[in-house]
Each structure stands twice: as structure tokens, then as C-alpha cells.
Amino acid sequence: QSVLTQPPSVSGAPGQRVTISCTGSSSNIGAGYDVHWYQQLPGTAPKLLIYGNSNRPSGVPDRFSGSKSGTSASLAITGLQAEDEADYYCQSYDSRMSGYVFGTGTKVTVL
Amino acid sequence: QVQLQESGPGLVKPSETLSLTCTVSGGSVSSSSYYWSWIRQPPGKGLEWIAYSFYSGSTNYNPSLKSRVTISVDTSNNQFSLKLSSVTAADTAVYYCARVGYSGYEVDSWGQGTLVTVSS
């Protein structure tokens, strides 16, 4: 039922840069609503990683960055570390649903 | 900082009603800066928002669940609750309670989650 589409998986070697895309539509990202990103480590609750398209909460390393353009958004992880292996979700508000929606999720694997 | 804790049965029979409560500490459900929300995650699957409510009682429900869901906020006990009726095996999931920013809809605080299994 997700209206935000992400690649199922991305991978990279330690130290590399990986990006995760989040594709929406004119009723969510394209309508100007903010995009947020979450990191979910195995067996734990998701954690807010990026809010308001590109802002990092206190304590989140600056290796994580977010951007938004048109109907899409991206999360970039630079200097990939083993501890970054997790599931990542984007999220935005959707006017058709009158609620917030999550992306399909992306599993990041550190090779 | 705010902490959220889910409580309720871990096993519900098919066709019955799932009931969960979230107790908030370190913050107030009466805050005008946040919504209070429920989100679920079926085993091995992605996240799905269920409902959210403002302290005043204003609510929004996921259209796919709207006919079966009720969310309510109890300001006197600093809690909020979820009821999901006529459950089936498809409702088996980890249920998270969460705090959602009023203007940007970012989920800035999550409970640890509670697994609810629907089975006879």
C-alpha cells in the first residue's frame, strides 16, 4: 500500500558512498510536503535520521544527508560503516490519504 | 526526553478486538506541538501508519483501516489508545506508538514496539 517507492536493497564497501532514492507523486513529495528518513536496526524500533528533507537530529553523524527535488528525495550515506547496515525508510505526508505514508524500505548491506 | 511504552495483549483471537495503550513519560499528550500515533509493521515487512490524534480529539485514520480503527487520547492519564476490531491474521504485526510533529509529520519518538499475534 506504500505510495513512496524505494529500491529494495543497496550495498557498498566500507568507506564508500551509497544513495537511496524515494519516489513519490504530486500528492505527497511533489506537493511540497517534507520528507523524513528513518533507520531501523534489526529487532529495534525505527529511529529518526533526517527530518525536514535535510536536517539531522542531534546525535546523527554528518555522514548521513538528505535532499529533495520535485517528486523525489534521496538519502546519502558517505563513508559507509558496518554499523550502517540496516533498513531505511522515507516518509512524507500524502494529501490523498490525509495522513503520512512510509516508503517501501531499503536494506543497506555493507560488503 | 519523552518515552513511550506500549501495553496490551500479545495474542488476540480472529474476529476479536485488538486493544493497545501507550503510556507517555517525560512529555505531555496535551502538547499542541504533536500528534500521537500508531504505526505497525508485519513480520518481515514495511511500516504502515494506522492513525493519529491531536490531544483535542481530532483524529485521522488510514483509509484502508478506517472502518475498524479507533484512536483516543486520555489527557488525565497521559496515555493514548488503539482499538482495531474484527482482526484477522493479516493484522499480526509489531505495533508501535509514536509521537509525530504537528507541522512536518516527522515521527520523532517511538515506543519499543509490541508484537500482536492474531491466532486462535
PDB file of C-alpha atoms in Angstrom, chain B residues 48-94:
ATOM      1  CA  GLU B  48       2.249   1.309   7.910  1.00  0.00           C
ATOM      2  CA  TRP B  49       0.642   4.216   9.718  1.00  0.00           C
ATOM      3  CA  ILE B  50      -2.656   3.326  11.339  1.00  0.00           C
ATOM      4  CA  ALA B  51      -3.981   6.503  12.908  1.00  0.00           C
ATOM      5  CA  TYR B  52      -3.047   9.708  14.664  1.00  0.00           C
ATOM      6  CA  SER B  53      -4.794  12.041  17.055  1.00  0.00           C
ATOM      7  CA  PHE B  54      -4.350  15.509  18.469  1.00  0.00           C
ATOM      8  CA  TYR B  55      -4.926  15.980  22.196  1.00  0.00           C
ATOM      9  CA  SER B  56      -8.173  17.780  21.407  1.00  0.00           C
ATOM     10  CA  GLY B  57      -9.646  14.604  19.934  1.00  0.00           C
ATOM     11  CA  SER B  58      -9.140  15.451  16.280  1.00  0.00           C
ATOM     12  CA  THR B  59      -8.258  12.192  14.522  1.00  0.00           C
ATOM     13  CA  ASN B  60      -7.079  10.824  11.170  1.00  0.00           C
ATOM     14  CA  TYR B  61      -7.182   7.219  10.074  1.00  0.00           C
ATOM     15  CA  ASN B  62      -5.511   5.231   7.321  1.00  0.00           C
ATOM     16  CA  PRO B  63      -8.301   4.805   4.753  1.00  0.00           C
ATOM     17  CA  SER B  64      -7.538   1.101   4.440  1.00  0.00           C
ATOM     18  CA  LEU B  65      -8.217   0.560   8.155  1.00  0.00           C
ATOM     19  CA  LYS B  66     -10.633   3.368   8.935  1.00  0.00           C
ATOM     20  CA  SER B  67     -13.741   1.215   9.322  1.00  0.00           C
ATOM     21  CA  ARG B  68     -12.095  -0.890  12.034  1.00  0.00           C
ATOM     22  CA  VAL B  69      -9.903   1.568  13.961  1.00  0.00           C
ATOM     23  CA  THR B  70     -10.409   3.936  16.858  1.00  0.00           C
ATOM     24  CA  ILE B  71      -7.693   6.077  18.439  1.00  0.00           C
ATOM     25  CA  SER B  72      -8.225   8.094  21.588  1.00  0.00           C
ATOM     26  CA  VAL B  73      -6.141  10.328  23.846  1.00  0.00           C
ATOM     27  CA  ASP B  74      -6.511  10.281  27.648  1.00  0.00           C
ATOM     28  CA  THR B  75      -5.004  13.514  28.911  1.00  0.00           C
ATOM     29  CA  SER B  76      -5.713  12.742  32.555  1.00  0.00           C
ATOM     30  CA  ASN B  77      -3.505   9.648  32.456  1.00  0.00           C
ATOM     31  CA  ASN B  78      -1.077  10.900  29.785  1.00  0.00           C
ATOM     32  CA  GLN B  79      -1.905   7.939  27.567  1.00  0.00           C
ATOM     33  CA  PHE B  80      -3.396   7.200  24.202  1.00  0.00           C
ATOM     34  CA  SER B  81      -5.016   4.039  22.923  1.00  0.00           C
ATOM     35  CA  LEU B  82      -5.757   1.991  19.837  1.00  0.00           C
ATOM     36  CA  LYS B  83      -8.660  -0.318  19.142  1.00  0.00           C
ATOM     37  CA  LEU B  84      -8.732  -2.442  15.981  1.00  0.00           C
ATOM     38  CA  SER B  85     -11.835  -4.562  15.520  1.00  0.00           C
ATOM     39  CA  SER B  86     -12.555  -7.740  13.565  1.00  0.00           C
ATOM     40  CA  VAL B  87      -8.909  -8.716  13.402  1.00  0.00           C
ATOM     41  CA  THR B  88      -7.529 -11.388  11.086  1.00  0.00           C
ATOM     42  CA  ALA B  89      -4.131 -12.994  10.672  1.00  0.00           C
ATOM     43  CA  ALA B  90      -3.227 -10.098   8.373  1.00  0.00           C
ATOM     44  CA  ASP B  91      -3.267  -7.826  11.417  1.00  0.00           C
ATOM     45  CA  THR B  92      -0.398  -9.738  13.032  1.00  0.00           C
ATOM     46  CA  ALA B  93       2.376  -7.173  13.409  1.00  0.00           C
ATOM     47  CA  VAL B  94       4.623  -5.228  15.717  1.00  0.00           C
TER      48      VAL B  94
END
